[in-house]
XYZ file of C-alpha atoms in Angstrom:
324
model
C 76.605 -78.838 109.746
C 74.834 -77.767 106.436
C 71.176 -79.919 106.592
C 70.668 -81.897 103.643
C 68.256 -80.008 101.765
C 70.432 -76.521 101.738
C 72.468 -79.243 98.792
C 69.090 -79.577 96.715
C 70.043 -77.274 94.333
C 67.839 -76.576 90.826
C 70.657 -77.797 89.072
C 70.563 -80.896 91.006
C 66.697 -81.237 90.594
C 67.357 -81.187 86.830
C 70.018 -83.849 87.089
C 67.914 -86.291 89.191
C 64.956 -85.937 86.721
C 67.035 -86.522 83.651
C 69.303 -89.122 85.507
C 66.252 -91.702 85.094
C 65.632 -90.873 81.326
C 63.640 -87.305 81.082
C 64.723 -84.446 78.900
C 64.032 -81.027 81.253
C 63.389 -77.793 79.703
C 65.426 -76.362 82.466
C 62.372 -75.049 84.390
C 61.735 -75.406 87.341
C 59.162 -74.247 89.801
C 59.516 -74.612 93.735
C 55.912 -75.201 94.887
C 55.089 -75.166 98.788
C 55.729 -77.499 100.866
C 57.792 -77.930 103.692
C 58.189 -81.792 105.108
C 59.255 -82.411 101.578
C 61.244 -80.297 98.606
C 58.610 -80.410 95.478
C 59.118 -78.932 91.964
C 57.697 -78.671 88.870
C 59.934 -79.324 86.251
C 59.585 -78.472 82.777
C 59.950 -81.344 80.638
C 60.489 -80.911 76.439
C 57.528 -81.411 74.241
C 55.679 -82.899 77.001
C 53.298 -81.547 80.391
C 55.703 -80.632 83.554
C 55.722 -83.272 85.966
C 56.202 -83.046 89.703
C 58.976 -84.014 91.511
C 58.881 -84.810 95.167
C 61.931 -85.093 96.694
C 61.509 -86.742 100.383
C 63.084 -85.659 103.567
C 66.023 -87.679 104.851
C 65.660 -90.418 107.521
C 62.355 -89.326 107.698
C 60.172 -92.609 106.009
C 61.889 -95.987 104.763
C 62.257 -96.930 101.744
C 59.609 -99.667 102.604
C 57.377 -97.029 103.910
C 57.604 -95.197 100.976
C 56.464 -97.728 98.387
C 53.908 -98.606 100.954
C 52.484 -95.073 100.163
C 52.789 -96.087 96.459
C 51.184 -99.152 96.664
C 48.312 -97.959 99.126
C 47.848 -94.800 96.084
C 47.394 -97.997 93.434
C 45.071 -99.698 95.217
C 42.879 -96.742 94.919
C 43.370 -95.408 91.129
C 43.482 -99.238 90.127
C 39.593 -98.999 91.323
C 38.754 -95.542 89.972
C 39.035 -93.588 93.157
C 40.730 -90.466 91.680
C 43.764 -90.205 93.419
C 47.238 -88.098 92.637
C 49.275 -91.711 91.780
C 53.172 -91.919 91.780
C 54.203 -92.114 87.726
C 56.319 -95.818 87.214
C 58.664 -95.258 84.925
C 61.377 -98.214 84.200
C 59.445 -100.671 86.217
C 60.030 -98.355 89.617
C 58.451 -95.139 91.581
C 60.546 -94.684 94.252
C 64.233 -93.101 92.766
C 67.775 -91.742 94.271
C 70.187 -90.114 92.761
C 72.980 -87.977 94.638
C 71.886 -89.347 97.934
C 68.122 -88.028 97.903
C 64.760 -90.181 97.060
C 62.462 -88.686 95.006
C 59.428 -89.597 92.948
C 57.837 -88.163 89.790
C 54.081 -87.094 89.661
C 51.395 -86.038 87.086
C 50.661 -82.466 87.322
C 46.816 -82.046 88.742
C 45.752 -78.514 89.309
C 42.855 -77.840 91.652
C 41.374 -75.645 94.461
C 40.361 -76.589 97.643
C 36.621 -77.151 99.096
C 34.374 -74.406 99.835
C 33.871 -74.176 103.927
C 30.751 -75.301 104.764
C 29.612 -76.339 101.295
C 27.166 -79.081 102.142
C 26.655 -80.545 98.359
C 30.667 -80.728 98.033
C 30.946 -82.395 101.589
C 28.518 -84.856 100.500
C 30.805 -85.404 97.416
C 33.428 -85.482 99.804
C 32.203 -87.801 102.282
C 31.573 -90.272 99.020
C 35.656 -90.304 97.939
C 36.460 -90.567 101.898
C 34.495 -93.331 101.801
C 35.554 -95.361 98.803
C 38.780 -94.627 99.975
C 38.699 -96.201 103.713
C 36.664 -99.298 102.327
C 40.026 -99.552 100.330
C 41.982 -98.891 103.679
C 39.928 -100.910 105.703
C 40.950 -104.020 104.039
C 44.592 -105.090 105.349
C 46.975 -103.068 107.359
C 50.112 -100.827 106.953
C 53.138 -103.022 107.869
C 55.706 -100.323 107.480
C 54.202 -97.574 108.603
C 53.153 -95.721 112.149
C 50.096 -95.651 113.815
C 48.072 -92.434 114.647
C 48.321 -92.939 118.672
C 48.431 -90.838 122.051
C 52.031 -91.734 122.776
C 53.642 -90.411 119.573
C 51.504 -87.740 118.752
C 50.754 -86.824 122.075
C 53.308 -87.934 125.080
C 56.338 -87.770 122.304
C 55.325 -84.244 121.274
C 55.187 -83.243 124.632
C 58.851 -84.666 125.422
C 60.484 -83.101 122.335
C 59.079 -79.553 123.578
C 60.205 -79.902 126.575
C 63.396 -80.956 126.190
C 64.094 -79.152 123.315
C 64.416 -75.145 125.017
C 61.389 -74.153 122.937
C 59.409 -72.446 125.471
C 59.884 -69.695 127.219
C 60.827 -70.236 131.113
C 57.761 -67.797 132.184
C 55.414 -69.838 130.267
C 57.147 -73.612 130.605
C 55.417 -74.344 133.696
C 51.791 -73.669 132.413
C 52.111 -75.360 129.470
C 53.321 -78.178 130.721
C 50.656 -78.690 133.043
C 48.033 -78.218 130.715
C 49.264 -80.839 128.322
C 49.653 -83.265 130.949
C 45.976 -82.606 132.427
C 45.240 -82.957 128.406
C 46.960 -86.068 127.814
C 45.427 -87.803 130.723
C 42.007 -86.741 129.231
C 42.913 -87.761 125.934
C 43.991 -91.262 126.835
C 40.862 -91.572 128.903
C 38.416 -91.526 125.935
C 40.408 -93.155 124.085
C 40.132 -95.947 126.279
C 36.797 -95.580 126.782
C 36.093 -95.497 122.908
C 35.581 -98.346 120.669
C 37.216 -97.806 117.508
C 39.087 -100.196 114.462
C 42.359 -98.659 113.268
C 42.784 -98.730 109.048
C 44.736 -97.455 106.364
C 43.825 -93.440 106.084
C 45.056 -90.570 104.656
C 46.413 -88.819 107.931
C 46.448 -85.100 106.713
C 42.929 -84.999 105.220
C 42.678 -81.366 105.242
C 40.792 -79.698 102.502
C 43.431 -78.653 100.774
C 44.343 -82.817 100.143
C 41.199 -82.447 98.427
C 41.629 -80.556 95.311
C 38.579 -79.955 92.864
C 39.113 -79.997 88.967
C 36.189 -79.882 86.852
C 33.800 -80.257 88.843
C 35.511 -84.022 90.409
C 37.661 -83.908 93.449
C 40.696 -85.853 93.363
C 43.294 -86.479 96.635
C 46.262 -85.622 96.634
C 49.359 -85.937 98.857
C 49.199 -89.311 101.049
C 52.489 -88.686 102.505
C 51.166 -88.788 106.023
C 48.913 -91.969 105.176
C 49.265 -94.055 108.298
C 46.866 -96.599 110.727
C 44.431 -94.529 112.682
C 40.429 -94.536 113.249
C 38.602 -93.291 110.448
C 37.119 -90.329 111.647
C 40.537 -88.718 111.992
C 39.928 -88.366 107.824
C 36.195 -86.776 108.745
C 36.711 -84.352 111.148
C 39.390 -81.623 109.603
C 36.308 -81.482 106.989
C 34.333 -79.655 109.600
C 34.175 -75.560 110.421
C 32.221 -73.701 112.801
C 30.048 -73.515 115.622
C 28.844 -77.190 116.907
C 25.209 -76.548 114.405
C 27.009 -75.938 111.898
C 29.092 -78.660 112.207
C 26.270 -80.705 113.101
C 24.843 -80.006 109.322
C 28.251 -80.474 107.547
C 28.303 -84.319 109.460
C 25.487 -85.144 108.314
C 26.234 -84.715 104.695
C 29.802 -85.923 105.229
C 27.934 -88.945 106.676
C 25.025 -89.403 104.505
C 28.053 -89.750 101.266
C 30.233 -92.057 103.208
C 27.962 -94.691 103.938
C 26.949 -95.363 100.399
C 30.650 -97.006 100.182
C 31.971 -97.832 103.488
C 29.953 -97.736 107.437
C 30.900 -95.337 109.622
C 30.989 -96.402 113.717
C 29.563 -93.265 114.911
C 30.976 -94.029 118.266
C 34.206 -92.882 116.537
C 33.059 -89.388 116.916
C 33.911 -89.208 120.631
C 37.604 -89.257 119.263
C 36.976 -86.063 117.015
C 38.519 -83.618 120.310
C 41.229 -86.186 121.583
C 42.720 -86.074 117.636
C 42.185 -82.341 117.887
C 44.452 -82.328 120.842
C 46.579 -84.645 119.476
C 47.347 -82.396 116.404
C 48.062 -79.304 118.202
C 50.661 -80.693 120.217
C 52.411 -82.717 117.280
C 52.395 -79.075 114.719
C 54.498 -77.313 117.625
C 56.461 -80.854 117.574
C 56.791 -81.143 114.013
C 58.083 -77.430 114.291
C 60.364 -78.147 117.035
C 61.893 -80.961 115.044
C 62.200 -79.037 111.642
C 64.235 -76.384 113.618
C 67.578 -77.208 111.976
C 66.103 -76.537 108.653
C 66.706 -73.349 107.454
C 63.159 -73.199 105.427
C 61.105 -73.457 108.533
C 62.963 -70.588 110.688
C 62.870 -68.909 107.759
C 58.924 -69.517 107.261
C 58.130 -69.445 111.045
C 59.451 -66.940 112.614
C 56.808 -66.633 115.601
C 57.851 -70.431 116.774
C 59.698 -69.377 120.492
C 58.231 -66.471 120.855
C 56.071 -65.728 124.584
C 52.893 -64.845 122.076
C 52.919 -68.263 120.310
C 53.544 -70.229 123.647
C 50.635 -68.469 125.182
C 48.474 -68.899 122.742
C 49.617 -72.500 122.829
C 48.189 -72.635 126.484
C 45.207 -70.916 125.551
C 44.412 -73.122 123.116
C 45.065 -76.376 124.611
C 43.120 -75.402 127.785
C 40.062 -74.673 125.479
C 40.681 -78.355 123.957
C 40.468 -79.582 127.686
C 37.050 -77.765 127.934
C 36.037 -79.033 124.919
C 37.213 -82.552 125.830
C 34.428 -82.249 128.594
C 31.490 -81.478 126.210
C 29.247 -83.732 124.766
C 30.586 -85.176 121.253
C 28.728 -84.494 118.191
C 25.917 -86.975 117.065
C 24.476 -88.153 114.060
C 20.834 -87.902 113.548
């Protein structure tokens, strides 16, 4: 069977954003992302606006305007934030069987690595923004946790006749030896699950003018807050040393940091290894990602796979970074 997006034509782009009262200028721009279909669309006399057009069965519709509402909370109190455009009371929108939603256009570029006066910008908006999550819980959406990031990833690649028989037996045992690990510092860490952005990877954190904004809160879910601190990071263990501290020094003007959460900065490593060869594994049937990945089942990938995750059970036994 053809998978839903291969339908998504332009043509039908164009009809959903002028089904719900915009005039297009018939162009259209495929921009990159994979989860989702996005496009900027022309529109006549006015700026393009972005259309994101979600991936079936993958949220709710109540997860969805969670998102939304989680977005307002944040540009309703100045944190600059990519929000959803409302337009005839609504945000969320379906026409020919997909949901989509309509965004301002915000151009940007990502962080400089290692840029200590932008992570101490940085560590300000991240935490504005999880004084804002910290204040009630997701309802409709997942958690961040070891058993569907970790245990579930592990299942689907197994299962799935992904890896290649000469390397199945190695990587299996090293995920298991890592998930035991992982679960036992978890346990042994205290940390408070909020509302965070979930895929806080520099390039979620676009710079215009001199201001950075966030964008793209499509993975927002409950999770400890450090999982939003630590893709911020690059390099050896001094120089990530320095970059926490700045990180740090900007967060706690808005929101305090438990820096016992730290000990959790290798476990969610771990964790998102194993769910990107997941995420891959489940994506399989779309033609985009064999397409765009064509090294996913090959004996190199796998045994780099191993490689890595054995390093992340090394690492796992080091001392966690401090603050100072």
């Amino acid at each position: 069977m053809a998978h839903p997006f291969e339908t998504l034509t332009p043509d039908l782009v164009l009809d959903a954003v002028e089904s719900i009262g915009f005039l297009s200028d018939a162009r259209i721009l495929a921009l990159n992302s994979y989860e989702n279909r996005v496009y900027q669309v022309g529109i006549e006399d006015s700026e393009p606006l972005i259309a994101k057009f979600y991936r079936p069965q993958r949220w709710t519709n109540e997860a969805i305007l969670e998102e939304h509402q989680f977005t307002f909370e944040l540009a309703n109190i100045d944190i600059p934030v990519v929000a959803p455009l409302i337009h005839n009371g609504e945000t969320l929108h379906e026409h020919a069987g997909f949901r989509f939603t309509l965004f301002p256009r915000r151009g940007g570029r990502a962080p400089e690595p290692g840029n200590l006066d932008q992570l101490y910008r940085l560590g300000q908006l991240l935490g504005r923004m999880h004084a804002v999550g910290g204040t009630k819980p997701f309802e409709h959406r997942e958690a961040l946790a070891v058993q569907n990031f970790g245990h579930a990833s592990l299942k689907t690649l197994l299962e799935g006749n992904f890896i290649p028989k000469s390397l199945l037996p190695a990587y299996e045992s090293v995920a298991r030896d890592l998930l035991k690990r992982v679960e036992d510092v978890y346990a042994a860490t205290p940390h408070q699950n909020i509302r965070m952005h979930g895929d806080c990877h520099p390039g979620n954190m676009m710079c215009r003018d001199e201001m950075f904004h966030i964008v793209d809160l499509d993975d927002c879910r409950m999770g400890p807050a450090v999982q939003d601190i630590w893709m911020m990071l690059a390099g050896d263990r001094q120089e990530c040393l320095g970059q926490l501290s700045e990180l740090m020094d900007g967060y706690n003007e808005f929101h305090d940091f438990d820096p016992r959460e730290l000990a959790l900065i290798e476990p969610l490593r771990a964790l998102r290894l194993m769910h990107y060869s997941a995420w891959l594994a489940r994506r399989w049937d779309d033609p985009a990602f064999p397409h765009s990945f064509p090294w996913f089942g090959t004996e190199r990938y796998w045994g780099d796979q191993v490689l890595a995750l054995r390093e992340q059970l090394a690492a796992l036994n080091e001392e966690p970074l401090k603050l100072f």
